[in-house]
mmCIF file of the C-alpha atoms, coordinates in Angstrom:
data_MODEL
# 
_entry.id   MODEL 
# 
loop_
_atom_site.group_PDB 
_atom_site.id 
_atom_site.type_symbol 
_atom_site.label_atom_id 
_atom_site.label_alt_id 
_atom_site.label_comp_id 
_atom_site.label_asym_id 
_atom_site.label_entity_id 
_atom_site.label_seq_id 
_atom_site.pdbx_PDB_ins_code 
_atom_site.Cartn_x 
_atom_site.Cartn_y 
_atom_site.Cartn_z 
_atom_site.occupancy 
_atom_site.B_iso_or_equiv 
_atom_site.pdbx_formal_charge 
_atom_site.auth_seq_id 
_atom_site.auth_comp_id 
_atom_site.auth_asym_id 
_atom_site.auth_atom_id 
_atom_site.pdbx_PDB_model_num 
ATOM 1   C CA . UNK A 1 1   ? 0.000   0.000  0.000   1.00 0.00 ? 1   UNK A CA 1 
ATOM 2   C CA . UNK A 1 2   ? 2.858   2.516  0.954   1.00 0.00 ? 2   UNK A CA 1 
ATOM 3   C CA . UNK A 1 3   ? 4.322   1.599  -2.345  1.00 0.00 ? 3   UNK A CA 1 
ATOM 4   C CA . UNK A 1 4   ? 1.331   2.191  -4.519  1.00 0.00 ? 4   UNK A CA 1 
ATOM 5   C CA . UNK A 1 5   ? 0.799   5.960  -2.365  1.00 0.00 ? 5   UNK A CA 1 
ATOM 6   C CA . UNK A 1 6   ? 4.444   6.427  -3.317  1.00 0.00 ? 6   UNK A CA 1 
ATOM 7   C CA . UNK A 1 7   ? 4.015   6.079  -6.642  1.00 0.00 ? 7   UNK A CA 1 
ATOM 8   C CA . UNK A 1 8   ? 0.865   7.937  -7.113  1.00 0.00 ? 8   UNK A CA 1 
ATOM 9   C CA . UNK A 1 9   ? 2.646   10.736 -5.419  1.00 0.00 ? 9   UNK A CA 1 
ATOM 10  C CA . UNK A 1 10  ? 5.996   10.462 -7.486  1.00 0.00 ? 10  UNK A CA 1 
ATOM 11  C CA . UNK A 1 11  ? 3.351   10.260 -10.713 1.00 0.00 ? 11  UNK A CA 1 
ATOM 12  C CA . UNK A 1 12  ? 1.525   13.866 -9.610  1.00 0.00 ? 12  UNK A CA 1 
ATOM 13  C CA . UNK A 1 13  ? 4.962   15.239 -8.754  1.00 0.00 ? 13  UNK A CA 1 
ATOM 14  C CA . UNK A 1 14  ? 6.003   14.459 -12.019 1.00 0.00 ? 14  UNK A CA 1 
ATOM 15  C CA . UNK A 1 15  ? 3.097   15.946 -14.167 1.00 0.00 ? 15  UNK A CA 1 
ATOM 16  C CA . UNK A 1 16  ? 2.719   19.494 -11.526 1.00 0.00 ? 16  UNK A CA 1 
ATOM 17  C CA . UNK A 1 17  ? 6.475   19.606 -12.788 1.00 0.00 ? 17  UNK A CA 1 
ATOM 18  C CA . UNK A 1 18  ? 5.699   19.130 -16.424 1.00 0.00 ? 18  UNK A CA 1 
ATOM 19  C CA . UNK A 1 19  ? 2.711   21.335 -16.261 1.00 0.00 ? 19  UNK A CA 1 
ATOM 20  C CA . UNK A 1 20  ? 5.746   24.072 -14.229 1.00 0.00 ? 20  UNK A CA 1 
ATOM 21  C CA . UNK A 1 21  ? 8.398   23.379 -16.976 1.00 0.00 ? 21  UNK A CA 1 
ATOM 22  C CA . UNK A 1 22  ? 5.249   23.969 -19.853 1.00 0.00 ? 22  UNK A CA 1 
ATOM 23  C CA . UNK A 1 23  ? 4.768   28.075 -19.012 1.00 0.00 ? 23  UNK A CA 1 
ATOM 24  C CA . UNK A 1 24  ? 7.286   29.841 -20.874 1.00 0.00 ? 24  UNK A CA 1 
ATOM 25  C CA . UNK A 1 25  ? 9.970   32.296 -19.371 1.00 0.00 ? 25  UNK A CA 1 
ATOM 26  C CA . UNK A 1 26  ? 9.435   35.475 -18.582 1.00 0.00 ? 26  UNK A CA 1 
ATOM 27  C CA . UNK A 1 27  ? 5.431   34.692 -18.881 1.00 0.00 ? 27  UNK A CA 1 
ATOM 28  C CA . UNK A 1 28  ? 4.601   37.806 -16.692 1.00 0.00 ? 28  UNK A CA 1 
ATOM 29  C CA . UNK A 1 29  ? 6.381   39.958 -19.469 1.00 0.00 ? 29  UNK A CA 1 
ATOM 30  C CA . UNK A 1 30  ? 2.739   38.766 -21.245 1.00 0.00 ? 30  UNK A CA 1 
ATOM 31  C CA . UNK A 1 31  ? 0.568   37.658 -18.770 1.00 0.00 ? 31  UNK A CA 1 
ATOM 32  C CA . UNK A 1 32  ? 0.349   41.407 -16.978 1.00 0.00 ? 32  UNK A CA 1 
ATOM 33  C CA . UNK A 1 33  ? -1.732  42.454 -19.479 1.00 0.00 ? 33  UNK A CA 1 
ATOM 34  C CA . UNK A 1 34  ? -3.185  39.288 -21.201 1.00 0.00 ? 34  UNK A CA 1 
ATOM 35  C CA . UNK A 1 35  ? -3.345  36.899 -18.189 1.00 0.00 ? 35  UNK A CA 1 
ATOM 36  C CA . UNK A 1 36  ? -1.353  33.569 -17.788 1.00 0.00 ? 36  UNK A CA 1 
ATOM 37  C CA . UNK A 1 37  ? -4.863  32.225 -19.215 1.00 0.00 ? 37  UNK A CA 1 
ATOM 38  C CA . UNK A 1 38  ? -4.920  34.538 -22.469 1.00 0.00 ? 38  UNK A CA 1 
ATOM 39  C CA . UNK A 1 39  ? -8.115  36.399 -21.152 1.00 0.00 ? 39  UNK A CA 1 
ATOM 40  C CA . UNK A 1 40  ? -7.049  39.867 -21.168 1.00 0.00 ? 40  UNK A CA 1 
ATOM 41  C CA . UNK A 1 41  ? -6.999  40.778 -17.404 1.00 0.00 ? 41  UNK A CA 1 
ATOM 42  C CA . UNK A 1 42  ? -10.047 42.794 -17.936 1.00 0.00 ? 42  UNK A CA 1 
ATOM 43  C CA . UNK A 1 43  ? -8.489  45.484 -19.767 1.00 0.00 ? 43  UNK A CA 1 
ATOM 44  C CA . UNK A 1 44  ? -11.248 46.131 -22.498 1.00 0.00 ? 44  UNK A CA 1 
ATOM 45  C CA . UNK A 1 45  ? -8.866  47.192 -25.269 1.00 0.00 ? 45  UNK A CA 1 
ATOM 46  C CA . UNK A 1 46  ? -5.826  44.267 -24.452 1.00 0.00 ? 46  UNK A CA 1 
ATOM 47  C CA . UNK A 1 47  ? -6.719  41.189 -26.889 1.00 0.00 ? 47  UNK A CA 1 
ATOM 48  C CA . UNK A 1 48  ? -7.976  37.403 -25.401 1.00 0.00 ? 48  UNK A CA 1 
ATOM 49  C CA . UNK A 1 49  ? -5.304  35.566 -27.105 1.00 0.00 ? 49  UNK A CA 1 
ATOM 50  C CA . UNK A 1 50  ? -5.968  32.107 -25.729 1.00 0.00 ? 50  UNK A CA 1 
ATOM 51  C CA . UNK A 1 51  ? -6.785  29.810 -28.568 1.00 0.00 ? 51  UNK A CA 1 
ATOM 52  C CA . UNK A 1 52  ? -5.351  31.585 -31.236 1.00 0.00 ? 52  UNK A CA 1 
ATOM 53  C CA . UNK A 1 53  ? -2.956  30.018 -33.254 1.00 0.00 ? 53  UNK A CA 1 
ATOM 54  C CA . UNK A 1 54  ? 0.441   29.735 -32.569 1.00 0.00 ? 54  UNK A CA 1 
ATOM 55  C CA . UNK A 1 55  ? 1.421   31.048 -36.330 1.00 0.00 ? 55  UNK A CA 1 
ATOM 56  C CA . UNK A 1 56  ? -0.737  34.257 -35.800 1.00 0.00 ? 56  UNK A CA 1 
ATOM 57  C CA . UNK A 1 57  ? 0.751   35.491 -32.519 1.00 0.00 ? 57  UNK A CA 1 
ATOM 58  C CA . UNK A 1 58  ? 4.048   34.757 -33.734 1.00 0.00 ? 58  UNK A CA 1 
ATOM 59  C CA . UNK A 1 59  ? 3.610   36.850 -37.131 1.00 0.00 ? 59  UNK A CA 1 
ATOM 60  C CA . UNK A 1 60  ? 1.998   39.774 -34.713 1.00 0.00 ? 60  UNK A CA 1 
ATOM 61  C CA . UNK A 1 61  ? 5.104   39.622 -31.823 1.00 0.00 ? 61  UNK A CA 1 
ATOM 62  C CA . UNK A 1 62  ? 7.970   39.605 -34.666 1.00 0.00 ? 62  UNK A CA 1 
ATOM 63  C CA . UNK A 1 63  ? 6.125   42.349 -36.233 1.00 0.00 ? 63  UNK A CA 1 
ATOM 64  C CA . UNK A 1 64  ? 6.012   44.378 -33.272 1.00 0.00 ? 64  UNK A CA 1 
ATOM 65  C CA . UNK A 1 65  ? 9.438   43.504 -32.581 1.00 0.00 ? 65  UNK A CA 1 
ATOM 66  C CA . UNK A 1 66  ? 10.558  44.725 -35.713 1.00 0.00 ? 66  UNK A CA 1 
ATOM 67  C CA . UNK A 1 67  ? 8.740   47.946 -35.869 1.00 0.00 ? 67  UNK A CA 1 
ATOM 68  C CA . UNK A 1 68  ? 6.565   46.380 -38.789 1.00 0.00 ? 68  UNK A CA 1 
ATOM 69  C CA . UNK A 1 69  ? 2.969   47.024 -36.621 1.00 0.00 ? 69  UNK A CA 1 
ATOM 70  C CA . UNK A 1 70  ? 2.916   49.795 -34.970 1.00 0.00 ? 70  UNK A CA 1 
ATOM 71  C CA . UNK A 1 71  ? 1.250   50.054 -31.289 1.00 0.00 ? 71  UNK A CA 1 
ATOM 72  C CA . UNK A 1 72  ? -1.756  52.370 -31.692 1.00 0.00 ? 72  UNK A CA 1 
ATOM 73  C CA . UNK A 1 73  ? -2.421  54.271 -28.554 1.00 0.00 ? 73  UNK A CA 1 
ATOM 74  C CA . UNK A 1 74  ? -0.922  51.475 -26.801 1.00 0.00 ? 74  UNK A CA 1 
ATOM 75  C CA . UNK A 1 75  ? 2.568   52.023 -26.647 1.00 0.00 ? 75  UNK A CA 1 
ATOM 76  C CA . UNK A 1 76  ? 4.007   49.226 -24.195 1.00 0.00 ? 76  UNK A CA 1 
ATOM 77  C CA . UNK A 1 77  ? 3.263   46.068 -26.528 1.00 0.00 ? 77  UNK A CA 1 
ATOM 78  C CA . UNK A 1 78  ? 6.102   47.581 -28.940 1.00 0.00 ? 78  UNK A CA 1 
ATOM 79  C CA . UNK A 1 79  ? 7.994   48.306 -25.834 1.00 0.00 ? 79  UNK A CA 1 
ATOM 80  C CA . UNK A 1 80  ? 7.315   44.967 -23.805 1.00 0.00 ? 80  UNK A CA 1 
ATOM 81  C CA . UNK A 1 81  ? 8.188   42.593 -26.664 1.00 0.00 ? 81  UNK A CA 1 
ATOM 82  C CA . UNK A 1 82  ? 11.541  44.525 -27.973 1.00 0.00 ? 82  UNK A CA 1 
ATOM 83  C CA . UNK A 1 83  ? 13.311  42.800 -24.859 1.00 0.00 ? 83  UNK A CA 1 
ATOM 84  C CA . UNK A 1 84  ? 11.948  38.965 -25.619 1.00 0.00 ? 84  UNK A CA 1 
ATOM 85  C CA . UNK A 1 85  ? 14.553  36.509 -28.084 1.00 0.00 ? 85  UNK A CA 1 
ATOM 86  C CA . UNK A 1 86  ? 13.092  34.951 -30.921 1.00 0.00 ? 86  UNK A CA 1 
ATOM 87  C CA . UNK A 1 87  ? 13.325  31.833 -28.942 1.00 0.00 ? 87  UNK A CA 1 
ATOM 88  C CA . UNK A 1 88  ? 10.891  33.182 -26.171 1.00 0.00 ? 88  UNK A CA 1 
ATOM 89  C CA . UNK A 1 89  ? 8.356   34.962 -28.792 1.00 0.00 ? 89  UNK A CA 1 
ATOM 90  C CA . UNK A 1 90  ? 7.951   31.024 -30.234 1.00 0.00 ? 90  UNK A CA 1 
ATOM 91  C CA . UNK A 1 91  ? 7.455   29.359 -26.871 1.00 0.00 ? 91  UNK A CA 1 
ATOM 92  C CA . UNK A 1 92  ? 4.691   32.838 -25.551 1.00 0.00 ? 92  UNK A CA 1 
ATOM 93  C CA . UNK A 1 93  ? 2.954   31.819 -29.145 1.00 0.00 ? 93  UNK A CA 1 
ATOM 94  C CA . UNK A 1 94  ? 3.341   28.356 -28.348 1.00 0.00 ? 94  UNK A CA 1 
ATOM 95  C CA . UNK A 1 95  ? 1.748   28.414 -24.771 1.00 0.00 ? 95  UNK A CA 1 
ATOM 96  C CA . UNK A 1 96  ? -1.108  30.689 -25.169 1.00 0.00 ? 96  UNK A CA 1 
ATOM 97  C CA . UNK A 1 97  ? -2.199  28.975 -28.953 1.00 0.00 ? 97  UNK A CA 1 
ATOM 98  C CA . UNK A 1 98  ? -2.611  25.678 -26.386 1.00 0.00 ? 98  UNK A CA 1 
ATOM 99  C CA . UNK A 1 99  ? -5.045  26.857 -24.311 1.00 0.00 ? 99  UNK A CA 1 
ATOM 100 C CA . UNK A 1 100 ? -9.242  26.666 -25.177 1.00 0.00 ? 100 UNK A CA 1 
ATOM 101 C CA . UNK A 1 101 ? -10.191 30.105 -26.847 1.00 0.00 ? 101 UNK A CA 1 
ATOM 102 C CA . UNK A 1 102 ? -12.562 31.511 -24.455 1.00 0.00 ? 102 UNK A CA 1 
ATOM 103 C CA . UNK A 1 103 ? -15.350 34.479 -25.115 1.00 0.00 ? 103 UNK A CA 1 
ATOM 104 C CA . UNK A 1 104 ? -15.885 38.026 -24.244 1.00 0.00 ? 104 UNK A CA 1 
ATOM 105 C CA . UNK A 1 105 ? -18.778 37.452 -22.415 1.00 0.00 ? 105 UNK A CA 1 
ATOM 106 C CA . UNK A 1 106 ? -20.076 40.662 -23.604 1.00 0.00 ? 106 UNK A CA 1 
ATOM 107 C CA . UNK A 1 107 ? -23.416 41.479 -23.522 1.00 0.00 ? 107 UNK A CA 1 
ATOM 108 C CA . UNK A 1 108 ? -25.364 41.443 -27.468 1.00 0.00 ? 108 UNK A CA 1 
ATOM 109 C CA . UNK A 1 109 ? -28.189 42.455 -29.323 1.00 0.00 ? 109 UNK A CA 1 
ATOM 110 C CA . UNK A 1 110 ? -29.168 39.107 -31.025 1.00 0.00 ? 110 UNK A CA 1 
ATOM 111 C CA . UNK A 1 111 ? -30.778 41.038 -34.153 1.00 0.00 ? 111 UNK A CA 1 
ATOM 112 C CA . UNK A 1 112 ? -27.664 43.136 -34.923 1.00 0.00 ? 112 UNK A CA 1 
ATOM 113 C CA . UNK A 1 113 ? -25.635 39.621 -34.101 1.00 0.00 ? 113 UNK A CA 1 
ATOM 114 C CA . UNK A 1 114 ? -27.651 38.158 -36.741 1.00 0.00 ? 114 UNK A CA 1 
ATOM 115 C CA . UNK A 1 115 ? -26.931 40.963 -39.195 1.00 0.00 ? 115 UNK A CA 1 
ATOM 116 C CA . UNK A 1 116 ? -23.659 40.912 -38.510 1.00 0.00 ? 116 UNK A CA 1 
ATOM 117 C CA . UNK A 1 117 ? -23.195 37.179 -38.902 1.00 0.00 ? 117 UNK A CA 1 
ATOM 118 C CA . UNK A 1 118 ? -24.599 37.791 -42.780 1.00 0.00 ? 118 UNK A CA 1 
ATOM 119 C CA . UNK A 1 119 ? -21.542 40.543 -42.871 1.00 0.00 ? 119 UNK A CA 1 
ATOM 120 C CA . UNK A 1 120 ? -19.094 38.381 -41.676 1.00 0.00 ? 120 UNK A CA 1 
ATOM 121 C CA . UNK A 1 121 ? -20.151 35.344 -44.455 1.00 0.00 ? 121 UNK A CA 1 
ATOM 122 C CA . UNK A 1 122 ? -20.051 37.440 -47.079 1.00 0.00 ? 122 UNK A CA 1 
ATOM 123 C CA . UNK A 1 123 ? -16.641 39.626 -46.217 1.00 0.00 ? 123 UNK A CA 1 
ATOM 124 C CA . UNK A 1 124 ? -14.504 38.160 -43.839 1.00 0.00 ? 124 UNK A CA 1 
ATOM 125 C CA . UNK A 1 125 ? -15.374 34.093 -43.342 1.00 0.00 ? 125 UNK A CA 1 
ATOM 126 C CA . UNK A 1 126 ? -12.931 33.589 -46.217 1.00 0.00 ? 126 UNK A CA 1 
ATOM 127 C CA . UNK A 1 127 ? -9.985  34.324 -43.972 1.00 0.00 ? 127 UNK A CA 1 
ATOM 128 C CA . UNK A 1 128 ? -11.349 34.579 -40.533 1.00 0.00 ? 128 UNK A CA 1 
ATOM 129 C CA . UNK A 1 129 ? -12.951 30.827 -39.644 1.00 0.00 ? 129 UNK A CA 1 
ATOM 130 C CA . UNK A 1 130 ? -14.497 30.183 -35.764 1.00 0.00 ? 130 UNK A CA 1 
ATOM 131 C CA . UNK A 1 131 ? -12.156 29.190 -33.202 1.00 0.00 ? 131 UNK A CA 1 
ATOM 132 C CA . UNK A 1 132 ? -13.106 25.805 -33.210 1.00 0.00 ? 132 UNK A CA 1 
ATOM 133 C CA . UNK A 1 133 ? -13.133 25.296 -36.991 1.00 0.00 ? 133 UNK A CA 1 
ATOM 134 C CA . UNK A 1 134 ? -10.317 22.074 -38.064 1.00 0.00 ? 134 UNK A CA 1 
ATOM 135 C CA . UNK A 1 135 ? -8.567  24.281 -40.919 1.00 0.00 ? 135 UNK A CA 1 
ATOM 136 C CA . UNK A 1 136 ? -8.370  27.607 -37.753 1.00 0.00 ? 136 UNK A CA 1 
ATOM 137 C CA . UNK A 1 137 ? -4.139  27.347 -38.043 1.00 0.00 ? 137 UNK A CA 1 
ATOM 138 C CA . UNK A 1 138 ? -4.071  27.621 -41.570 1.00 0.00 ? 138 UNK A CA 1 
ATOM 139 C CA . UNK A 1 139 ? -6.971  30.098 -41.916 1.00 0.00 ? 139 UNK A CA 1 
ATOM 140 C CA . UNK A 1 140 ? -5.298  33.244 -43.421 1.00 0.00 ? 140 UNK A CA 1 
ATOM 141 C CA . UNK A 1 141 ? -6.263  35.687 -40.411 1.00 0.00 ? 141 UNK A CA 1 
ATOM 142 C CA . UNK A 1 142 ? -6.675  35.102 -37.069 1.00 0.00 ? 142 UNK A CA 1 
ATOM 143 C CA . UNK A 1 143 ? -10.051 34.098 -35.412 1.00 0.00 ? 143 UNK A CA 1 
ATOM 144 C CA . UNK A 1 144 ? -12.410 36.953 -34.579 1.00 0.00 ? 144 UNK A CA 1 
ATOM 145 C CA . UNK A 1 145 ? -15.391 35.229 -33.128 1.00 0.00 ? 145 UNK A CA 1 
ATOM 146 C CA . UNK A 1 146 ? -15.554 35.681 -28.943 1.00 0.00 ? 146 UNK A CA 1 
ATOM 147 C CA . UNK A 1 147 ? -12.970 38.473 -29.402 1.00 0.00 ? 147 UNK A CA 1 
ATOM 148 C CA . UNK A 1 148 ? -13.463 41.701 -27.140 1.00 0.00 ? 148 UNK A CA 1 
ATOM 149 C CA . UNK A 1 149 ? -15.218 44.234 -28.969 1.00 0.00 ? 149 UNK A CA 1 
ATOM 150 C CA . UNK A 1 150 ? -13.019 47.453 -28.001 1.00 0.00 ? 150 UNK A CA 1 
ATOM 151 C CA . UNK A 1 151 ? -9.867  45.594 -29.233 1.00 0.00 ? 151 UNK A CA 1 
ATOM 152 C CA . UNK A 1 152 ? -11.476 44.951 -32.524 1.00 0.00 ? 152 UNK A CA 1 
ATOM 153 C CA . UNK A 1 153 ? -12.688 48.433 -33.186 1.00 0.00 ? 153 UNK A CA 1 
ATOM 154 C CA . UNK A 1 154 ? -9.529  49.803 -31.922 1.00 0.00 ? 154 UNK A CA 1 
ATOM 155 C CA . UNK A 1 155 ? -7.577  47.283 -34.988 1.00 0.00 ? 155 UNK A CA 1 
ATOM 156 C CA . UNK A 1 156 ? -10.400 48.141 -37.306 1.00 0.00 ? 156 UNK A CA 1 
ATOM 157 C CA . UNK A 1 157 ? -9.435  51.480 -36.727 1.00 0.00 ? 157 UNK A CA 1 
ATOM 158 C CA . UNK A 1 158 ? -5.903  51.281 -37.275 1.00 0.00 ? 158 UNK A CA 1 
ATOM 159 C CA . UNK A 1 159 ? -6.372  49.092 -40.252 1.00 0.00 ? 159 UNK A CA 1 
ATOM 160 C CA . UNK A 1 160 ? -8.581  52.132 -41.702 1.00 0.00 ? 160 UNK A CA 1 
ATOM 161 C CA . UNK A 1 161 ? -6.159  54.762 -40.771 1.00 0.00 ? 161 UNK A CA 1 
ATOM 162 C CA . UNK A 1 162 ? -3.302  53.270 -42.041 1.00 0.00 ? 162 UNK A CA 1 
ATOM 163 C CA . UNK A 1 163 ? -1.815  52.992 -38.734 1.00 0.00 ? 163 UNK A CA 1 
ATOM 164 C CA . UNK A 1 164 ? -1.883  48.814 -39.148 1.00 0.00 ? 164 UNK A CA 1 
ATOM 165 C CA . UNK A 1 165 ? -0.853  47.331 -42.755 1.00 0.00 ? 165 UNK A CA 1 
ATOM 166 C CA . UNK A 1 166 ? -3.206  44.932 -44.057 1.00 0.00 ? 166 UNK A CA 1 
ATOM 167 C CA . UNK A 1 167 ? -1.488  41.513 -44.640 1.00 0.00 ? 167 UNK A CA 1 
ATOM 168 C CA . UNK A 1 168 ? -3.608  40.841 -48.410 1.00 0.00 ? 168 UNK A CA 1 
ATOM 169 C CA . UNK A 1 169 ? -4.838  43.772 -50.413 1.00 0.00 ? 169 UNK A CA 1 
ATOM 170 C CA . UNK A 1 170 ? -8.014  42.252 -50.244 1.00 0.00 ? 170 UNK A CA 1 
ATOM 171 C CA . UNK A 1 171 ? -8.825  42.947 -46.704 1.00 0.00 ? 171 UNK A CA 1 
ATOM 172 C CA . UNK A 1 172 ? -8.050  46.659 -47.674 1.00 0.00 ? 172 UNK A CA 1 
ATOM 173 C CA . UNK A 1 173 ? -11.356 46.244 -50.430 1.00 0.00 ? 173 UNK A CA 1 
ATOM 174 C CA . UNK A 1 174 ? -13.063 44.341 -47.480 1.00 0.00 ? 174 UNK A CA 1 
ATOM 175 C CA . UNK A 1 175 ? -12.685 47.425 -45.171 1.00 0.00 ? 175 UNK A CA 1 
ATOM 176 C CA . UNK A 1 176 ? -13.975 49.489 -47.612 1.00 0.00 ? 176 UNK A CA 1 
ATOM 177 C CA . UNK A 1 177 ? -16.573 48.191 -47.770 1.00 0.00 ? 177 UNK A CA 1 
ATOM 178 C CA . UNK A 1 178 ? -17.072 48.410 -44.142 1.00 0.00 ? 178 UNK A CA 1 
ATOM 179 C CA . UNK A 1 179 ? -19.094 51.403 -42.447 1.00 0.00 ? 179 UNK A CA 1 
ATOM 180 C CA . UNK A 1 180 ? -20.011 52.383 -38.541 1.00 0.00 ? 180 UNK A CA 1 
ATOM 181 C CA . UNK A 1 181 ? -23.419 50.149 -38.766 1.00 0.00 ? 181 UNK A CA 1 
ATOM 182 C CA . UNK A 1 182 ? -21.526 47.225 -39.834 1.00 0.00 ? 182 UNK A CA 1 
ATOM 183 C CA . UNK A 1 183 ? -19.089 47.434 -37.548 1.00 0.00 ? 183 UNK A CA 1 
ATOM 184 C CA . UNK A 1 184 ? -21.824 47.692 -34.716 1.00 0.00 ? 184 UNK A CA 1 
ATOM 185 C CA . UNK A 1 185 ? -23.145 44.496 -36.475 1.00 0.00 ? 185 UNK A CA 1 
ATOM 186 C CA . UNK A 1 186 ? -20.103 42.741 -36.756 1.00 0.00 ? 186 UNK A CA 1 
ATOM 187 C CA . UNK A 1 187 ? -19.098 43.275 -33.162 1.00 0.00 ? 187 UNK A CA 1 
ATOM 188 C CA . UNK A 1 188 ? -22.072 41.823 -31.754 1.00 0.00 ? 188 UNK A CA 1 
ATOM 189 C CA . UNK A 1 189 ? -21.508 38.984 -33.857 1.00 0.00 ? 189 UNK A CA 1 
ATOM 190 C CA . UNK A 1 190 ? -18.449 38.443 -32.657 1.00 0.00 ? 190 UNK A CA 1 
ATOM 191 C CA . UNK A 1 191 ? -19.609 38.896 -29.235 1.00 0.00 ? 191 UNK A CA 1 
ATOM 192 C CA . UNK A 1 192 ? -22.489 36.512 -29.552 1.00 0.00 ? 192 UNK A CA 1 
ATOM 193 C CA . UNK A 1 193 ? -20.220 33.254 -29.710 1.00 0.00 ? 193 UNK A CA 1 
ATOM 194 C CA . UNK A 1 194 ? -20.099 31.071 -27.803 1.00 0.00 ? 194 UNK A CA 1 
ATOM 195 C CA . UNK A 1 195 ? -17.630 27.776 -26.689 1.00 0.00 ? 195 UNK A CA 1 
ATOM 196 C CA . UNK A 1 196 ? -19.653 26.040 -24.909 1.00 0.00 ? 196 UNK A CA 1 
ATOM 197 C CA . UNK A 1 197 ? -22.765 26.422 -27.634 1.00 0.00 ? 197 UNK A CA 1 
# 
């Protein structure tokens, strides 16, 4: 019996240390603003990032890194990630694309979410499939659905202003397309899905 207790114990030990040795380095560098579980701390404008693929949040760290994305009226992403190697950026994009991709939990007017569901289909479900969708790491932009709505209408913004570079000229004819009652639409949309559903 003392033997089986032991073991059982050794086994937990084992997998609280794997589970330890899992969370990147320097995760508070990331997880002051977006949370060791992706969620955003409840800052309205900071991104949930759980869930998203690994590919996406590496393409968006480098590019801050590099200067290539600029940091809208949020200067401390550029400033936060200059510091990080490439090695670290991989295993941040890593960790957080691991985790379930969780909702806003905003509230939503189901008539403008079903508006803006008809938007979405016909402008941006080419590149931008649900979270849970099989193809979601090879899906040309990242996943929008459960995603805070003052974080998208600040990138919306910056996309429209220039202040954000569009990654396929077609998103810039998207955008254009794009006016202040579809964004409303859009957001609640966005803000209507759910994980669990």
């Amino acid at each position: 019996m003392a033997v089986r207790i032991l073991v059982v114990f050794a086994g937990c030990l084992f997998l609280t240390q794997g589970i330890a040795q899992a969370e990147p380095r320097n995760i508070e560098i990331c997880a002051a603003c977006h949370g060791v579980d992706g969620s955003g701390v409840g800052y309205d404008y900071v991104p949930i990032i759980a869930g998203t693929p690994a590919s996406h949040l590496e393409e968006a760290l480098f590019a801050y890194k590099d200067g290539a994305r600029n940091c809208v009226g949020v200067p401390v992403m550029c400033d936060t990630i200059t510091p990080l190697s490439d090695d670290e950026i991989v295993e941040m994009a890593e960790y957080y694309a691991a985790m379930p991709r969780l909702s806003s939990k905003e509230e939503f007017d189901p008539q403008l979410a079903a508006v803006g569901k008809i938007i979405h289909d016909d402008l941006c479900a080419q590149c931008h499939v649900l979270p849970t969708d099989k193809n979601v790491d090879s899906a040309l932009g990242i996943p929008l659905h459960g995603q805070k709505s003052s974080y998208l209408r600040l990138s919306l913004g910056a996309y429209m202003t220039g202040d954000r570079e569009t990654l396929v000229p077609i998103m810039d004819d998207k955008l254009r397309e794009l006016d202040q009652d579809k964004i409303d639409a859009l957001l609640h949309y966005y803000a209507s899905w759910d994980p669990q559903s």
